[in-house]
């Protein structure tokens, strides 16, 4: 017979997303039945979102260390050394479920949340990116979702004055009922000004700053850990509204306070708000925390402890200050017009103790909420290796040029300008490479160094072969950084999957991570932060496995960088890497032959590394400034993108057999370089010395693209189909 | 040259314009909106951003901030004022320039580099440009759709006060207006961001001439 | 017939605009006010002359486009021109 | 006392939002409507209980901040709570 506190039943426990078993463990830990507030606190701390109960076992196997790593997973964001006493701070986070329910606010608060994770650590955010997945463009909800999400991301980031410099967008019917909105922020901090979240000492003041607490998003964390069904609309009132104005003030106020030495620990209030922030600070610092909830600034009257602890109101932070610094800190927050309240103390009890109206309303050992959280080694099954797509499954198209136009105007390859022109990508005046390139480049303010940043994953590869797909996602991020001339440093991830309680989905997760880990190790590209979003399913239909990778690299001298644009007539086009004509899982197969089968292109990590290092060296030595990696759509698409960016055409030479495989195959570890004619021999011989395959592809020039001197595809037609898709398909008037 | 940049809550181009001024040899002082006094200055800059979140109307609350009383006083005595983007919105809300900046006709925020024609190079802001010069300079705004009644527009045109005009209207502005000055030519409001156009590494450099013009005129 | 539509945030939903306006009014010296909330107000002319039909039509507009029913409420009234 | 303020664009001032809404309603198949105009609707609680004084106070708020009288009109009414 299970024991319940007054007013709580087995149904209450279930509604909190806790299993009978988990409830049993809570009883054991507490030595008594938890009251309603305590149950709420356990439910959010033990939710998938906060406890990583299905994923933790596998996350541990990812590579997270390296000489460049200052702080790996476990803090609000990861930190890497970028030289000169500075560091880059970054993380990616999902806001999938809220964005499906209310696209504008869901996406906006996602951006707000990830920026807080970065400035909590003392860094000024310098770049935002976003990785987005939507359903079928023809699906009735897609237009509304795309417009709302894009407007929300812009609405928040633009107001904050942080440039949104890149990201990615895909469309696939598997996201019809579960869009993905993953937001990434990169910040820069002086290494001696980094702040962490571990509380220290006993009797130190716990301080609440930012916005007031309302009844927003109560149970957001558990919502993010539940599957959708057709009744999800009922969960609507839990949506939070973002206030970027307040967040901008919070950013400036926090950085002003951080310039001094008043802060012992600081933690943003994200998912599970006051609960997870106080528990995490206590747990990391191995102290207890006692809060007086009467002091919590509330937006509404009559808010109960349960609501205050579970509210996900935005734009709030929790800090532990050195004793005696409260008034100096308060003056700063007063100046910025923000709430400031001392709401508690650190203690030596090891408990989270909550007082409200002179009563103890909750008293939980902190370890019970963290260490004791369940960890599941969920059963999983391996995804069967798909058969390689037979050549006759993908015959040559009637017209190569027409096929190129189809691809360039297809949802996954069309220009994303319609999206990124809604983002302020030039504020802060340090955007050296904005959206539209391989990786964005942001100058580190006041220096001649830059950070290169990208987000990548190819979900259709992950679906077909999760291990290969996991490798490829990492390899592509690394390659995009390399293509602009950057030295890749580290990555963050956002692991979006379906229901982990299904062995097939859990298997996708396990195998994608295995591929990612292998690639991270092989490329010296550790994972320093990330986020897991599971249960992305509606009515049993899971999304494609989508482990989005956010990559960060450094360019030590901005004079030595590359962009995608072709520059000059007469330049020679070179392909670096071996072109084998792999059409399985290619966009050519999907868009021209409506086939989504076959094995994805294999990734050879040693080759990846060798080819990439060679290309980076070419850029560093000034032998080329025009480089593009070859990914979705293959070589012809890569050249077309370079031509459009530069406004110059090109004439390509291709083999006469399997020409379409050569042009549209998606073999990995490849780049296109445009070089001055006098550099060609030098590059080819150095490539040979480095055992890197390199070949002449053709020449730059003309007003269109030709293959083997055939009929030209004019750049103007190409531009029209490429730029037109979003405006015509997705533009809505409001 | 002495300059002041006014910082409102959620200004976000204050640093960018300060960097630009610094580069031109003018050392800017940052002045908080809550101040009631300004130091001696040759130029006041109202920077871009989202003062007060652009809530209610862009620039509306900033135009009523305490420091604005002093800005109005100085402006009336002839101290030059440059309002960029949100700064332009604040200038119209404060009544220092006529008209209003409404939501872009396409309703979306627009960030891109646009072509603008310098319609009047006989101002302290544009002397380093040639008359009719086409410059390329970024815009980044949601509310840049300039509106004024026909009479006002005719006056502006007649008095040469339309200083900058879009070549290809991005936001629905009346008569393609991108920037105007007051009667005496001492106050310029413009939607494009010259401070983001001073360094070849980050884009075009056509914004530089504006700062050079000011340095030359006010040194 | 002229339709007048008020769209307001549901109770408990944060209204950043209202909050900022309240702050600005305070800074300008206006005292004795609180709970400022900002909503939208729409007007349109309808050719429909039957009030019941017009209400059905405008309600559909609100549900489909004008209001964000996740966070907003709306009210509709008519004015005969 | 609760004040209700309507702020609308003056005649002759172009209303991009109203126009866009009208277009979008047309796209959704709503017919027989025109002259869509979007305005703002503000509510606030006042401690002032004298209607005349409240009107003076709210009028001053509109003139000083809430409305841009270059392009906007405003109307004020009260509701006793
Ligand atoms: N997929 C992952 N790979 C690496 N680290 C991860 C991953 N998911 C989460 N983490 C790390 O676990 C910690 C907790 O994550 P999370 O709860 O999402 O942080 P927050 O509370 O800041 O939102 C963070 O340090 C995060 O970087
Ligand atoms: Mg955090």
XYZ file of C-alpha atoms in Angstrom, chain A residues 138-712:
575
model
C 2.165 22.003 -47.993
C 0.899 21.060 -44.533
C -1.813 23.429 -43.319
C 0.135 24.529 -40.256
C 3.571 24.989 -41.783
C 3.219 28.537 -43.089
C 1.901 29.812 -39.821
C 4.604 28.018 -37.859
C 7.461 29.234 -40.046
C 6.289 32.861 -40.003
C 5.699 32.806 -36.286
C 8.969 31.108 -35.350
C 11.062 33.349 -37.574
C 9.335 36.483 -36.323
C 9.771 35.330 -32.729
C 13.469 34.612 -33.101
C 13.976 38.001 -34.747
C 11.719 39.775 -32.286
C 13.796 38.665 -29.335
C 17.319 38.666 -30.762
C 16.915 41.953 -32.618
C 15.743 43.757 -29.521
C 18.645 42.340 -27.518
C 21.073 43.761 -30.063
C 22.754 40.407 -30.564
C 23.201 39.522 -34.236
C 21.547 36.363 -35.513
C 24.216 35.188 -37.896
C 23.276 31.726 -39.025
C 21.389 28.532 -38.635
C 19.642 25.916 -40.698
C 16.135 25.048 -41.805
C 14.726 21.793 -43.169
C 11.272 20.617 -44.096
C 10.040 17.051 -43.758
C 6.606 15.568 -43.094
C 7.928 13.832 -39.983
C 7.941 17.253 -38.310
C 4.310 18.031 -39.154
C 3.220 17.607 -35.562
C 6.551 18.328 -33.860
C 8.570 21.196 -35.197
C 12.081 21.712 -33.876
C 13.271 25.091 -32.705
C 16.852 24.872 -31.456
C 18.563 28.108 -30.521
C 22.272 28.598 -29.996
C 24.106 31.531 -28.433
C 27.823 32.244 -28.405
C 29.325 34.709 -25.977
C 32.790 36.015 -25.228
C 34.276 36.416 -21.770
C 37.637 37.217 -20.186
C 38.903 34.023 -18.615
C 39.316 35.665 -15.234
C 35.703 36.853 -15.269
C 33.867 33.571 -15.639
C 31.007 32.878 -13.244
C 29.785 29.455 -12.192
C 26.691 28.152 -10.476
C 28.066 26.412 -7.374
C 26.831 28.084 -4.209
C 29.367 28.315 -1.391
C 29.383 29.024 2.287
C 26.702 29.130 4.905
C 24.490 32.094 5.625
C 25.165 33.802 2.317
C 22.266 35.707 0.803
C 20.309 34.154 -2.042
C 19.103 36.896 -4.337
C 16.381 36.961 -6.951
C 16.657 39.483 -9.820
C 14.814 40.259 -13.029
C 11.124 40.029 -13.774
C 8.376 39.139 -11.366
C 7.086 35.602 -11.100
C 3.735 34.874 -12.691
C 1.774 31.747 -13.347
C 3.547 31.195 -16.667
C 4.489 27.849 -18.041
C 3.797 25.923 -14.876
C 4.759 22.421 -15.857
C 6.683 23.489 -18.922
C 9.517 21.119 -18.062
C 7.191 18.180 -17.749
C 5.423 19.250 -20.928
C 8.741 19.180 -22.749
C 9.063 15.603 -21.576
C 5.686 14.367 -22.773
C 4.400 13.235 -26.119
C 1.795 15.280 -27.919
C -1.626 13.924 -28.693
C -4.697 15.531 -30.178
C -5.634 17.056 -26.829
C -2.415 19.008 -26.513
C -4.256 22.208 -27.285
C -5.584 22.065 -23.758
C -2.102 22.630 -22.422
C -2.034 26.029 -24.044
C -2.225 28.424 -21.125
C 1.217 27.262 -20.039
C 2.807 29.342 -22.806
C 5.203 32.027 -21.616
C 5.443 35.484 -23.083
C 8.922 36.858 -23.601
C 10.002 40.363 -22.712
C 13.248 41.034 -24.578
C 13.328 44.572 -23.231
C 13.612 43.287 -19.686
C 16.170 40.713 -20.749
C 18.337 43.394 -22.327
C 18.250 45.277 -19.028
C 18.983 42.061 -17.148
C 21.971 41.386 -19.387
C 23.452 44.833 -18.834
C 22.713 44.806 -15.114
C 24.276 41.358 -14.637
C 27.396 42.288 -16.578
C 27.678 45.478 -14.548
C 27.460 43.521 -11.301
C 29.878 40.914 -12.628
C 32.502 43.579 -13.214
C 32.858 43.642 -9.420
C 33.285 40.726 -7.050
C 29.949 40.509 -5.252
C 28.803 37.248 -6.804
C 29.631 33.791 -5.455
C 27.341 31.874 -7.793
C 24.745 32.701 -10.389
C 22.230 30.639 -12.267
C 19.467 31.625 -14.673
C 15.943 30.471 -14.045
C 15.090 28.416 -17.080
C 12.991 25.303 -17.229
C 11.544 24.604 -13.765
C 12.524 28.143 -12.748
C 13.158 28.732 -9.093
C 13.242 25.003 -8.350
C 15.988 23.954 -10.690
C 18.062 27.082 -10.207
C 18.109 26.817 -6.420
C 18.573 23.049 -6.406
C 21.413 23.207 -8.926
C 23.260 25.929 -7.037
C 22.882 23.999 -3.803
C 23.787 20.666 -5.314
C 26.905 21.910 -7.089
C 28.075 23.747 -3.998
C 27.094 20.908 -1.656
C 25.174 23.254 0.577
C 21.561 23.635 1.574
C 19.286 26.510 0.586
C 16.484 27.998 2.591
C 14.048 30.244 0.757
C 11.449 32.542 2.201
C 8.790 32.521 -0.478
C 7.028 35.549 0.974
C 9.921 37.553 -0.474
C 9.580 36.283 -4.055
C 8.463 39.155 -6.304
C 5.123 37.997 -7.715
C 3.171 39.387 -10.615
C -0.152 38.097 -9.391
C -1.762 37.979 -6.010
C -2.295 34.796 -4.073
C 0.429 32.775 -5.705
C 1.032 29.533 -3.864
C 4.441 27.974 -3.100
C 3.786 25.290 -5.701
C 3.231 27.934 -8.352
C 6.201 30.055 -7.360
C 8.526 27.067 -7.428
C 7.321 25.743 -10.764
C 6.688 28.981 -12.633
C 8.683 29.414 -15.804
C 8.342 33.165 -16.000
C 11.164 34.456 -18.144
C 13.946 36.960 -17.589
C 14.859 35.953 -14.040
C 18.139 35.021 -12.333
C 19.150 33.633 -8.980
C 22.443 34.540 -7.319
C 24.357 33.834 -4.152
C 26.202 36.949 -3.057
C 29.052 37.533 -0.678
C 27.551 38.721 2.585
C 27.256 42.457 2.868
C 27.150 43.082 -0.881
C 23.386 43.122 -1.177
C 22.974 46.884 -1.127
C 25.625 47.588 -3.747
C 24.064 44.930 -5.937
C 20.587 46.280 -5.337
C 21.673 49.724 -6.498
C 22.681 48.312 -9.866
C 19.403 46.501 -10.387
C 17.462 49.569 -9.230
C 19.286 51.645 -11.803
C 18.192 49.215 -14.522
C 14.636 49.150 -13.174
C 14.632 45.456 -12.292
C 13.262 43.598 -9.312
C 15.805 42.654 -6.676
C 14.941 40.631 -3.600
C 16.897 38.717 -1.003
C 14.798 35.571 -0.806
C 16.921 33.219 1.242
C 20.209 31.951 2.602
C 22.644 29.150 2.018
C 22.619 26.622 4.870
C 24.593 23.622 6.076
C 21.567 21.319 6.125
C 21.935 19.950 2.644
C 18.209 20.512 2.280
C 16.043 22.701 0.123
C 13.801 24.290 2.709
C 10.913 26.525 1.758
C 9.143 28.832 4.176
C 5.880 30.542 3.402
C 3.704 32.517 5.772
C 5.688 31.306 8.776
C 5.395 27.660 7.884
C 7.823 25.206 6.391
C 6.071 24.212 3.184
C 8.760 21.966 1.757
C 11.867 20.305 3.101
C 13.736 18.037 0.717
C 17.294 16.728 0.775
C 18.958 18.298 -2.272
C 20.651 15.028 -3.156
C 17.256 13.403 -3.411
C 16.409 15.759 -6.211
C 19.674 15.408 -8.090
C 21.795 12.334 -7.396
C 18.768 10.178 -6.638
C 16.962 11.120 -9.816
C 16.289 7.947 -11.734
C 18.603 6.922 -14.522
C 17.303 4.490 -17.076
C 19.245 2.205 -19.295
C 16.360 1.875 -21.681
C 16.173 -1.073 -24.003
C 17.194 -0.226 -27.526
C 17.440 -1.884 -30.855
C 19.962 -1.219 -33.549
C 18.702 0.320 -36.801
C 19.271 -2.252 -39.559
C 21.894 -1.109 -42.050
C 20.124 -0.019 -45.219
C 21.151 -1.533 -48.532
C 23.192 0.681 -50.814
C 20.987 2.320 -53.397
C 21.437 0.629 -56.765
C 22.609 2.812 -59.608
C 19.560 2.012 -61.723
C 17.304 3.319 -58.960
C 18.551 6.796 -59.763
C 18.908 7.090 -63.530
C 20.327 10.224 -65.125
C 17.842 13.076 -65.542
C 16.789 14.132 -69.037
C 18.392 17.477 -68.498
C 21.121 18.183 -65.953
C 20.373 21.897 -65.939
C 16.699 21.330 -65.248
C 17.598 18.979 -62.413
C 19.853 21.648 -60.948
C 17.036 24.175 -61.101
C 14.657 21.753 -59.407
C 17.132 21.168 -56.616
C 18.027 24.835 -56.145
C 14.351 25.718 -55.862
C 13.498 22.839 -53.523
C 12.544 23.520 -49.893
C 15.790 22.247 -48.391
C 18.089 24.066 -50.805
C 16.251 27.281 -51.637
C 17.787 30.517 -50.406
C 16.958 31.282 -46.784
C 17.236 35.038 -47.350
C 13.514 35.482 -46.620
C 14.283 34.222 -43.126
C 17.550 35.894 -42.319
C 16.604 39.310 -43.575
C 14.165 39.304 -40.685
C 17.089 38.907 -38.297
C 19.405 41.762 -37.455
C 22.666 40.142 -38.441
C 24.873 43.231 -38.487
C 24.278 44.825 -35.079
C 27.435 45.019 -32.911
C 29.258 45.841 -36.155
C 31.478 42.775 -35.880
C 29.749 40.449 -38.339
C 32.461 39.545 -40.820
C 30.494 36.701 -42.362
C 26.752 36.726 -41.911
C 24.081 34.258 -42.946
C 24.490 32.623 -46.306
C 28.024 31.286 -45.931
C 29.377 27.979 -44.684
C 29.994 29.218 -41.182
C 29.239 32.659 -39.824
C 32.225 34.731 -38.746
C 32.026 37.191 -35.892
C 35.005 39.332 -35.028
C 36.016 39.345 -31.408
C 35.420 42.956 -30.563
C 38.459 45.140 -30.757
C 40.723 42.397 -32.127
C 41.667 40.908 -35.459
C 40.449 37.467 -34.420
C 37.172 35.867 -35.251
C 34.873 33.102 -34.140
C 33.399 30.863 -36.811
C 30.047 29.314 -35.931
C 27.740 26.844 -37.627
C 24.846 24.479 -36.918
C 24.450 21.231 -38.829
C 22.812 17.848 -39.018
C 21.329 15.839 -41.881
C 18.344 14.050 -40.307
C 17.609 11.868 -43.328
C 21.076 10.343 -43.003
C 20.485 9.788 -39.277
C 17.200 8.069 -39.998
C 18.748 5.727 -42.550
C 21.843 4.962 -40.510
C 22.120 6.643 -37.122
C 25.805 5.878 -36.625
C 26.780 7.254 -40.005
C 24.370 10.161 -39.534
C 25.877 10.993 -36.150
C 29.367 11.003 -37.629
C 28.222 13.060 -40.577
C 26.576 15.756 -38.455
C 29.806 16.341 -36.568
C 31.936 16.064 -39.691
C 29.786 18.568 -41.541
C 29.942 21.108 -38.726
C 33.724 20.677 -38.592
C 33.910 21.013 -42.377
C 31.840 24.193 -42.399
C 34.186 25.793 -39.901
C 37.156 24.630 -41.919
C 35.709 26.007 -45.144
C 35.908 29.582 -43.850
C 39.453 29.042 -42.637
C 38.716 28.454 -38.968
C 40.327 25.962 -36.632
C 37.431 23.991 -35.140
C 37.487 24.126 -31.344
C 34.455 22.400 -29.864
C 30.773 21.795 -30.276
C 27.458 21.937 -28.510
C 24.502 19.775 -29.444
C 20.753 19.601 -29.267
C 19.591 16.007 -29.443
C 16.043 15.868 -30.774
C 14.446 12.434 -30.866
C 11.114 10.673 -30.441
C 9.911 8.596 -27.513
C 12.863 6.868 -25.799
C 10.567 4.282 -24.293
C 10.369 2.736 -27.742
C 13.458 0.609 -28.346
C 13.721 1.629 -31.992
C 13.860 5.329 -31.061
C 16.199 4.709 -28.137
C 18.386 2.840 -30.609
C 18.495 5.868 -32.884
C 19.611 7.937 -29.922
C 22.279 5.488 -28.823
C 23.675 5.008 -32.300
C 23.651 8.669 -33.279
C 25.599 9.424 -30.103
C 28.020 6.678 -30.872
C 28.713 8.189 -34.302
C 28.960 11.687 -32.871
C 31.350 10.595 -30.160
C 33.571 8.795 -32.594
C 33.703 11.821 -34.884
C 34.326 14.212 -32.003
C 37.297 12.122 -30.890
C 38.703 11.679 -34.378
C 38.474 15.382 -35.157
C 39.574 16.751 -31.748
C 36.209 18.369 -31.528
C 34.819 17.779 -28.036
C 31.264 18.439 -26.924
C 31.211 21.058 -24.197
C 27.500 21.637 -23.724
C 24.173 20.559 -25.077
C 20.590 19.683 -24.538
C 18.325 16.679 -25.038
C 14.758 16.888 -26.306
C 12.918 13.577 -26.327
C 9.300 12.617 -26.905
C 9.094 14.534 -30.173
C 6.191 12.436 -31.378
C 2.563 12.987 -32.169
C 0.181 10.076 -32.172
C 3.088 7.686 -32.330
C 4.743 9.375 -35.327
C 8.310 10.260 -34.398
C 10.433 12.955 -35.993
C 13.531 12.005 -37.938
C 16.388 11.622 -35.464
C 17.855 15.132 -35.363
C 21.022 15.579 -33.327
C 21.788 19.181 -34.226
C 25.433 20.133 -33.836
C 26.594 23.663 -33.101
C 30.239 24.073 -33.996
C 32.612 26.837 -32.943
C 36.062 27.552 -34.321
C 38.576 30.345 -34.183
C 40.248 32.353 -36.937
C 43.409 33.842 -35.453
C 43.944 36.366 -38.246
C 40.837 37.563 -40.037
C 42.872 38.405 -43.119
C 43.165 34.657 -43.634
C 39.649 33.514 -44.244
C 37.473 32.335 -47.096
C 33.931 32.929 -48.293
C 31.666 31.071 -50.702
C 31.521 33.654 -53.497
C 33.345 33.108 -56.775
C 35.544 36.111 -57.396
C 37.121 36.371 -60.788
C 36.667 35.232 -64.340
C 39.476 32.883 -65.265
C 39.870 31.394 -61.794
C 40.158 27.626 -61.746
C 37.706 25.479 -59.845
C 39.184 22.587 -57.901
C 37.465 19.792 -56.066
C 39.207 18.558 -52.931
C 38.161 15.086 -51.786
C 37.103 12.047 -53.718
C 33.909 12.160 -55.753
C 32.371 8.716 -56.032
C 28.824 9.587 -57.031
C 27.001 8.397 -53.908
C 23.289 8.980 -54.543
C 21.696 7.045 -51.658
C 19.778 9.459 -49.368
C 20.761 12.340 -51.641
C 18.518 15.289 -52.347
C 18.830 14.339 -56.006
C 17.228 10.989 -55.265
C 14.504 12.641 -53.231
C 13.688 15.666 -55.379
C 14.155 14.122 -58.827
C 13.239 10.494 -58.256
C 11.093 10.779 -55.133
C 13.227 8.170 -53.384
C 14.149 8.431 -49.743
C 15.942 5.118 -49.442
C 19.399 3.649 -49.536
C 22.427 4.062 -47.330
C 23.726 7.574 -46.615
C 27.216 8.447 -47.802
C 29.838 6.875 -45.565
C 32.041 9.171 -43.499
C 35.719 8.347 -43.233
C 36.963 10.440 -40.358
C 40.658 10.165 -41.163
C 39.972 11.358 -44.700
C 37.720 14.075 -43.350
C 40.496 15.335 -41.152
C 43.198 15.130 -43.802
C 41.150 16.873 -46.477
C 39.944 19.553 -44.097
C 43.386 20.292 -42.738
C 44.652 20.623 -46.294
C 41.929 23.103 -47.220
C 42.539 25.125 -44.076
C 46.218 25.291 -44.880
C 45.450 26.537 -48.397
C 43.370 29.330 -46.882
C 46.005 30.157 -44.267
C 48.681 30.366 -46.931
C 46.530 32.717 -48.966
C 46.249 30.295 -51.890
C 42.462 30.648 -51.999
C 39.774 32.871 -50.548
C 36.811 31.218 -52.234
C 35.828 27.884 -50.682
C 32.625 25.954 -50.196
C 32.095 22.549 -48.659
C 30.061 20.030 -50.628
C 27.009 18.763 -48.806
C 23.277 18.616 -49.605
C 22.729 18.457 -53.342
C 26.336 17.627 -54.174
C 28.993 19.324 -56.229
C 26.823 21.036 -58.830
C 24.717 22.655 -56.146
C 27.870 23.778 -54.315
C 29.204 25.441 -57.459
C 25.810 27.016 -58.172
C 25.753 28.532 -54.695
C 29.252 29.923 -55.200
C 28.225 31.355 -58.561
C 25.127 33.050 -57.162
C 27.085 34.512 -54.269
C 29.708 35.916 -56.593
C 27.450 36.839 -59.504
C 29.743 34.980 -61.947
C 29.092 31.736 -63.769
C 31.317 28.701 -64.278
C 32.043 26.041 -66.852
C 32.445 22.540 -65.429
C 34.098 19.474 -66.871
C 32.543 16.234 -65.734
C 33.132 12.604 -66.608
C 30.918 11.361 -69.409
C 29.787 8.297 -67.527
C 27.695 8.620 -64.409
C 27.761 12.388 -64.911
C 24.753 12.878 -62.665
C 26.385 10.875 -59.887
C 29.456 13.086 -60.182
C 27.367 16.255 -60.099
C 24.737 15.354 -57.521
C 26.325 12.645 -55.371
C 26.769 13.522 -51.716
C 30.139 11.916 -50.952
C 31.652 13.361 -47.801
C 34.888 15.176 -46.982
C 34.765 17.340 -50.091
C 35.249 21.035 -50.855
C 35.193 23.244 -53.930
C 37.971 25.851 -54.157
C 38.294 28.667 -56.678
C 41.921 29.651 -57.213
C 43.988 31.956 -59.405
C 45.424 30.015 -62.385
C 48.990 30.479 -61.118
C 48.149 28.649 -57.895
C 46.752 25.503 -59.492
C 49.961 23.500 -59.858
C 51.136 24.398 -56.398
C 47.868 23.305 -54.819
C 47.652 20.086 -56.790
C 51.203 19.085 -55.930
C 50.773 19.934 -52.265
C 47.563 17.936 -52.284
C 49.394 14.997 -53.679
C 52.072 15.317 -51.016
C 49.352 15.308 -48.373
C 47.584 12.315 -49.935
C 44.533 14.452 -50.528
C 42.600 13.830 -53.751
C 42.227 17.035 -55.746
C 41.143 17.595 -59.312
C 40.370 20.412 -61.696
C 36.642 20.924 -62.063
C 36.475 23.774 -64.527
C 36.719 27.525 -64.816
C 35.023 30.575 -63.436
C 33.315 32.920 -65.884
C 30.245 33.646 -67.950
C 26.673 34.426 -67.041
C 25.622 30.871 -66.391
C 26.658 27.343 -65.511
C 27.609 24.762 -68.114
C 28.682 21.142 -67.919
C 30.980 19.822 -70.634
C 30.167 22.899 -72.721
C 26.489 21.982 -72.874
C 23.499 24.292 -72.629
C 23.955 26.972 -69.970
